[in-house]
Amino acid sequence: DSGVTQTPKHLITATGQRVTLRCSPRSGDLSVYWYQQSLDQGLQFLIQYYNGEERAKGNILERFSAQQFPDLHSELNLSSLELGDSALYFCASSRDRFYEQYFGPGTRLTVT
Amino acid sequence: DQQVKQNSPSLSVQEGRISILNCDYTNSMFDYFLWYKKYPAEGPTFLISISSIKDKNEDGRFTVFLNKSAKHLSLHIVPSQPGDSAVYFCAGADTGANSKLTFGKGITLSVRP
């Protein structure tokens, strides 16, 4: 158990809809990262927040947005969903060294 | 543009033998490299890392080798155990630029009893 929690575990929704994925980092970790893993793809970095502020951005679509709240939990919002958005979405957190990240179990999103 | 490449999608080895997982990168700005292990239905778990100022880092049965001139790193697992069966991701980081980790697509390791 990494100490990072993600909800929900599974999500099935239709094209055009909007969903919110939630992540709670390990106790004491200020950084939260979001990754997408599509079929046959590696982990694609989406975005990082540090203590409530956006720190780094990857290949995140404009339809996607994220935020980190004062209690340090984070939410990833995906809107106008397309079939190609079906993927595993992982959240990770880190403390002192950003490159040693602790991952949650992921949320599997299926868009039908 | 795939900056981290794990060209072999899978590897099968006998229990007790050595597993060698390879990784190539193209971004010369990467100065830190990591290996993560992932079991089904779980998130990736940090395994071992190496700084670009070193060419080897060892942690128990796991050793990572870095060849900067070839832009190549490898993970050696000796001896391999059935519990090592998992997907292994290689990742690179440019620690001076940002907090982004760039991952490869992963290698599925199967260790046969």
CSV table of C-alpha atoms in Angstrom, one decimal:
chain,number,residue,atom,x,y,z
A,1,ASP,CA,0.0,0.0,0.0
A,2,SER,CA,1.6,3.2,-1.2
A,3,GLY,CA,-0.6,5.5,1.0
A,4,VAL,CA,-2.0,7.2,-2.1
A,5,THR,CA,-5.7,6.7,-2.6
A,6,GLN,CA,-7.8,7.2,-5.7
A,7,THR,CA,-11.5,7.1,-6.2
A,8,PRO,CA,-13.4,5.7,-8.0
A,9,LYS,CA,-11.6,2.5,-9.0
A,10,HIS,CA,-13.7,2.1,-12.1
A,11,LEU,CA,-15.8,4.6,-14.1
A,12,ILE,CA,-17.9,3.9,-17.1
A,13,THR,CA,-19.5,6.8,-18.9
A,14,ALA,CA,-20.7,8.0,-22.3
A,15,THR,CA,-19.0,10.2,-24.9
A,16,GLY,CA,-19.6,13.9,-24.3
A,17,GLN,CA,-19.9,13.5,-20.5
A,18,ARG,CA,-17.8,15.0,-17.8
A,19,VAL,CA,-16.1,13.1,-14.9
A,20,THR,CA,-14.0,13.9,-11.9
A,21,LEU,CA,-11.3,11.7,-10.5
A,22,ARG,CA,-10.1,12.1,-7.0
A,23,CYS,CA,-6.7,11.6,-5.4
A,24,SER,CA,-5.5,11.8,-1.8
A,25,PRO,CA,-1.7,11.9,-1.5
A,26,ARG,CA,0.4,10.3,1.2
A,27,SER,CA,0.4,12.1,4.5
A,28,GLY,CA,2.9,14.9,4.3
A,29,ASP,CA,3.4,14.8,0.5
A,30,LEU,CA,2.9,18.3,-1.0
A,31,SER,CA,3.2,17.3,-4.7
A,32,VAL,CA,0.6,15.5,-6.7
A,33,TYR,CA,1.0,14.2,-10.2
A,34,TRP,CA,-1.5,12.9,-12.7
A,35,TYR,CA,-0.7,10.3,-15.4
A,36,GLN,CA,-2.6,8.6,-18.2
A,37,GLN,CA,-1.9,5.1,-19.3
A,38,SER,CA,-3.7,4.2,-22.5
A,39,LEU,CA,-3.6,0.8,-24.2
A,40,ASP,CA,0.0,0.0,-25.3
A,41,GLN,CA,1.2,3.3,-24.0
A,42,GLY,CA,3.5,4.1,-21.2
A,43,LEU,CA,2.6,6.5,-18.5
A,44,GLN,CA,2.0,9.9,-19.9
A,45,PHE,CA,2.5,12.8,-17.6
A,46,LEU,CA,-0.4,15.1,-17.5
A,47,ILE,CA,0.1,17.7,-14.8
A,48,GLN,CA,1.7,18.3,-11.4
A,49,TYR,CA,0.6,20.4,-8.4
A,50,TYR,CA,2.7,21.5,-5.5
A,51,ASN,CA,1.0,22.7,-2.4
A,52,GLY,CA,-2.0,24.0,-4.3
A,53,GLU,CA,-0.2,25.5,-7.2
A,54,GLU,CA,0.3,24.1,-10.7
A,55,ARG,CA,4.0,23.3,-11.0
A,56,ALA,CA,4.5,21.4,-14.3
A,57,LYS,CA,2.4,20.6,-17.3
A,58,GLY,CA,2.7,17.7,-19.8
A,59,ASN,CA,0.5,16.7,-22.7
A,60,ILE,CA,-2.7,17.5,-21.0
A,61,LEU,CA,-5.7,18.2,-23.3
A,62,GLU,CA,-7.6,21.4,-23.0
A,63,ARG,CA,-10.7,19.4,-22.1
A,64,PHE,CA,-8.9,18.2,-19.0
A,65,SER,CA,-8.2,20.3,-15.9
A,66,ALA,CA,-7.0,19.6,-12.4
A,67,GLN,CA,-6.7,21.3,-9.1
A,68,GLN,CA,-5.2,20.7,-5.7
A,69,PHE,CA,-7.2,21.8,-2.6
A,70,PRO,CA,-6.0,23.2,0.7
A,71,ASP,CA,-6.1,19.7,2.3
A,72,LEU,CA,-3.8,18.6,-0.5
A,73,HIS,CA,-6.2,16.2,-2.2
A,74,SER,CA,-6.4,16.7,-5.9
A,75,GLU,CA,-9.1,16.3,-8.6
A,76,LEU,CA,-8.7,15.7,-12.3
A,77,ASN,CA,-11.7,16.8,-14.4
A,78,LEU,CA,-12.2,15.3,-17.8
A,79,SER,CA,-14.9,16.9,-20.0
A,80,SER,CA,-16.4,16.3,-23.4
A,81,LEU,CA,-15.2,12.8,-23.2
A,82,GLU,CA,-14.2,10.9,-26.3
A,83,LEU,CA,-13.7,7.1,-26.8
A,84,GLY,CA,-9.9,7.7,-26.9
A,85,ASP,CA,-10.0,9.0,-23.4
A,86,SER,CA,-10.5,5.5,-22.1
A,87,ALA,CA,-7.5,4.7,-20.1
A,88,LEU,CA,-6.0,4.1,-16.6
A,89,TYR,CA,-5.5,7.4,-14.8
A,90,PHE,CA,-2.9,7.3,-12.0
A,91,CYS,CA,-2.2,9.8,-9.3
A,92,ALA,CA,1.2,9.9,-7.6
A,93,SER,CA,2.6,12.0,-4.8
A,94,SER,CA,6.1,12.9,-3.7
A,95,ARG,CA,7.8,14.6,-0.8
A,96,ASP,CA,11.5,15.8,-1.1
A,97,ARG,CA,12.6,14.1,-4.3
A,98,PHE,CA,10.1,14.6,-7.1
A,99,TYR,CA,11.5,11.7,-9.0
A,100,GLU,CA,10.6,9.2,-6.3
A,101,GLN,CA,6.9,9.1,-6.7
A,102,TYR,CA,4.3,7.0,-4.9
A,103,PHE,CA,1.5,5.9,-7.1
A,104,GLY,CA,-2.1,5.2,-6.3
A,105,PRO,CA,-3.9,2.1,-7.6
A,106,GLY,CA,-5.4,4.1,-10.5
A,107,THR,CA,-8.9,4.8,-11.9
A,108,ARG,CA,-9.9,2.9,-14.9
A,109,LEU,CA,-12.1,5.1,-17.2
A,110,THR,CA,-14.1,3.5,-19.9
A,111,VAL,CA,-15.9,5.8,-22.3
A,112,THR,CA,-18.6,4.1,-24.4
B,1,ASP,CA,8.6,11.6,-30.0
B,2,GLN,CA,9.4,8.8,-27.7
B,3,GLN,CA,12.2,9.9,-25.5
B,4,VAL,CA,12.4,6.7,-23.5
B,5,LYS,CA,12.2,3.4,-25.4
B,6,GLN,CA,11.8,0.0,-24.0
B,7,ASN,CA,12.0,-1.9,-27.3
B,8,SER,CA,11.3,-5.4,-26.0
B,9,PRO,CA,7.7,-5.7,-24.8
B,10,SER,CA,8.3,-8.9,-22.9
B,11,LEU,CA,10.9,-11.1,-21.3
B,12,SER,CA,10.7,-14.6,-19.9
B,13,VAL,CA,13.4,-16.1,-17.7
B,14,GLN,CA,13.8,-19.2,-15.5
B,15,GLU,CA,13.7,-18.8,-11.7
B,16,GLY,CA,17.2,-18.3,-10.3
B,17,ARG,CA,18.6,-16.9,-13.5
B,18,ILE,CA,19.4,-13.3,-14.4
B,19,SER,CA,16.8,-11.0,-15.9
B,20,ILE,CA,18.2,-8.1,-17.9
B,21,LEU,CA,15.7,-5.4,-18.9
B,22,ASN,CA,16.9,-2.7,-21.3
B,23,CYS,CA,16.0,0.9,-21.8
B,24,ASP,CA,17.2,3.5,-24.3
B,25,TYR,CA,16.7,7.3,-24.1
B,26,THR,CA,17.2,10.1,-26.5
B,27,ASN,CA,17.0,13.2,-24.3
B,28,SER,CA,20.6,14.1,-23.4
B,29,MET,CA,19.3,16.5,-20.7
B,30,PHE,CA,18.1,13.6,-18.6
B,31,ASP,CA,20.2,13.4,-15.5
B,32,TYR,CA,18.3,10.9,-13.4
B,33,PHE,CA,16.8,7.6,-14.2
B,34,LEU,CA,14.4,5.3,-12.4
B,35,TRP,CA,12.8,1.9,-12.7
B,36,TYR,CA,9.3,1.3,-11.5
B,37,LYS,CA,7.6,-2.1,-11.1
B,38,LYS,CA,3.9,-2.6,-11.7
B,39,TYR,CA,1.7,-5.5,-10.7
B,40,PRO,CA,-1.8,-5.9,-12.2
B,41,ALA,CA,-4.5,-3.8,-10.6
B,42,GLU,CA,-1.9,-1.8,-8.7
B,43,GLY,CA,0.0,1.4,-9.3
B,44,PRO,CA,3.6,1.5,-10.2
B,45,THR,CA,6.1,1.1,-7.3
B,46,PHE,CA,9.5,2.8,-7.3
B,47,LEU,CA,12.2,0.2,-7.5
B,48,ILE,CA,15.7,1.7,-8.0
B,49,SER,CA,17.2,4.9,-9.4
B,50,ILE,CA,20.6,6.1,-10.7
B,51,SER,CA,22.0,9.6,-11.2
B,52,SER,CA,23.8,10.4,-14.4
B,53,ILE,CA,27.1,10.9,-12.5
B,54,LYS,CA,27.2,7.2,-11.7
B,55,ASP,CA,27.3,4.2,-13.9
B,56,LYS,CA,26.0,1.6,-11.5
B,57,ASN,CA,23.6,1.4,-8.5
B,58,GLU,CA,22.9,-1.7,-6.6
B,59,ASP,CA,20.1,-2.5,-4.2
B,60,GLY,CA,19.9,-6.1,-3.1
B,61,ARG,CA,19.0,-8.3,-6.1
B,62,PHE,CA,18.5,-5.3,-8.3
B,63,THR,CA,21.3,-3.4,-10.1
B,64,VAL,CA,20.9,-0.6,-12.6
B,65,PHE,CA,23.7,0.2,-15.1
B,66,LEU,CA,23.9,3.4,-17.0
B,67,ASN,CA,25.9,3.9,-20.2
B,68,LYS,CA,25.6,7.6,-20.9
B,69,SER,CA,27.6,7.6,-24.2
B,70,ALA,CA,25.2,5.0,-25.6
B,71,LYS,CA,22.2,6.6,-23.9
B,72,HIS,CA,21.3,3.2,-22.5
B,73,LEU,CA,20.4,1.8,-19.1
B,74,SER,CA,19.6,-1.7,-18.0
B,75,LEU,CA,18.1,-3.3,-14.9
B,76,HIS,CA,19.6,-6.6,-13.7
B,77,ILE,CA,17.7,-8.8,-11.4
B,78,VAL,CA,19.7,-11.7,-9.8
B,79,PRO,CA,18.5,-14.2,-9.0
B,80,SER,CA,15.1,-13.8,-10.6
B,81,GLN,CA,12.1,-15.0,-8.5
B,82,PRO,CA,8.5,-15.7,-9.6
B,83,GLY,CA,7.4,-12.7,-7.5
B,84,ASP,CA,9.4,-10.5,-9.8
B,85,SER,CA,6.9,-11.2,-12.6
B,86,ALA,CA,5.5,-7.7,-13.4
B,87,VAL,CA,5.7,-4.8,-15.8
B,88,TYR,CA,8.8,-2.8,-15.5
B,89,PHE,CA,8.9,0.9,-16.5
B,90,CYS,CA,12.0,2.8,-17.2
B,91,ALA,CA,11.8,6.6,-16.7
B,92,GLY,CA,14.1,9.6,-17.2
B,93,ALA,CA,14.1,13.0,-15.6
B,94,ASP,CA,15.7,16.4,-16.3
B,95,THR,CA,16.0,17.5,-12.7
B,96,GLY,CA,17.1,21.0,-13.6
B,97,ALA,CA,14.1,21.7,-15.8
B,98,ASN,CA,10.9,20.5,-14.2
B,99,SER,CA,9.3,17.7,-12.2
B,100,LYS,CA,8.3,15.7,-15.2
B,101,LEU,CA,9.1,12.0,-15.4
B,102,THR,CA,9.2,10.6,-18.9
B,103,PHE,CA,8.3,6.9,-18.9
B,104,GLY,CA,8.8,4.1,-21.5
B,105,LYS,CA,6.0,1.8,-22.5
B,106,GLY,CA,7.2,-1.0,-20.1
B,107,ILE,CA,8.5,-4.5,-20.3
B,108,THR,CA,6.5,-7.5,-19.0
B,109,LEU,CA,8.8,-9.8,-17.2
B,110,SER,CA,7.7,-13.4,-16.5
B,111,VAL,CA,9.8,-15.5,-14.2
B,112,ARG,CA,9.1,-19.2,-14.7
B,113,PRO,CA,9.3,-21.5,-11.6
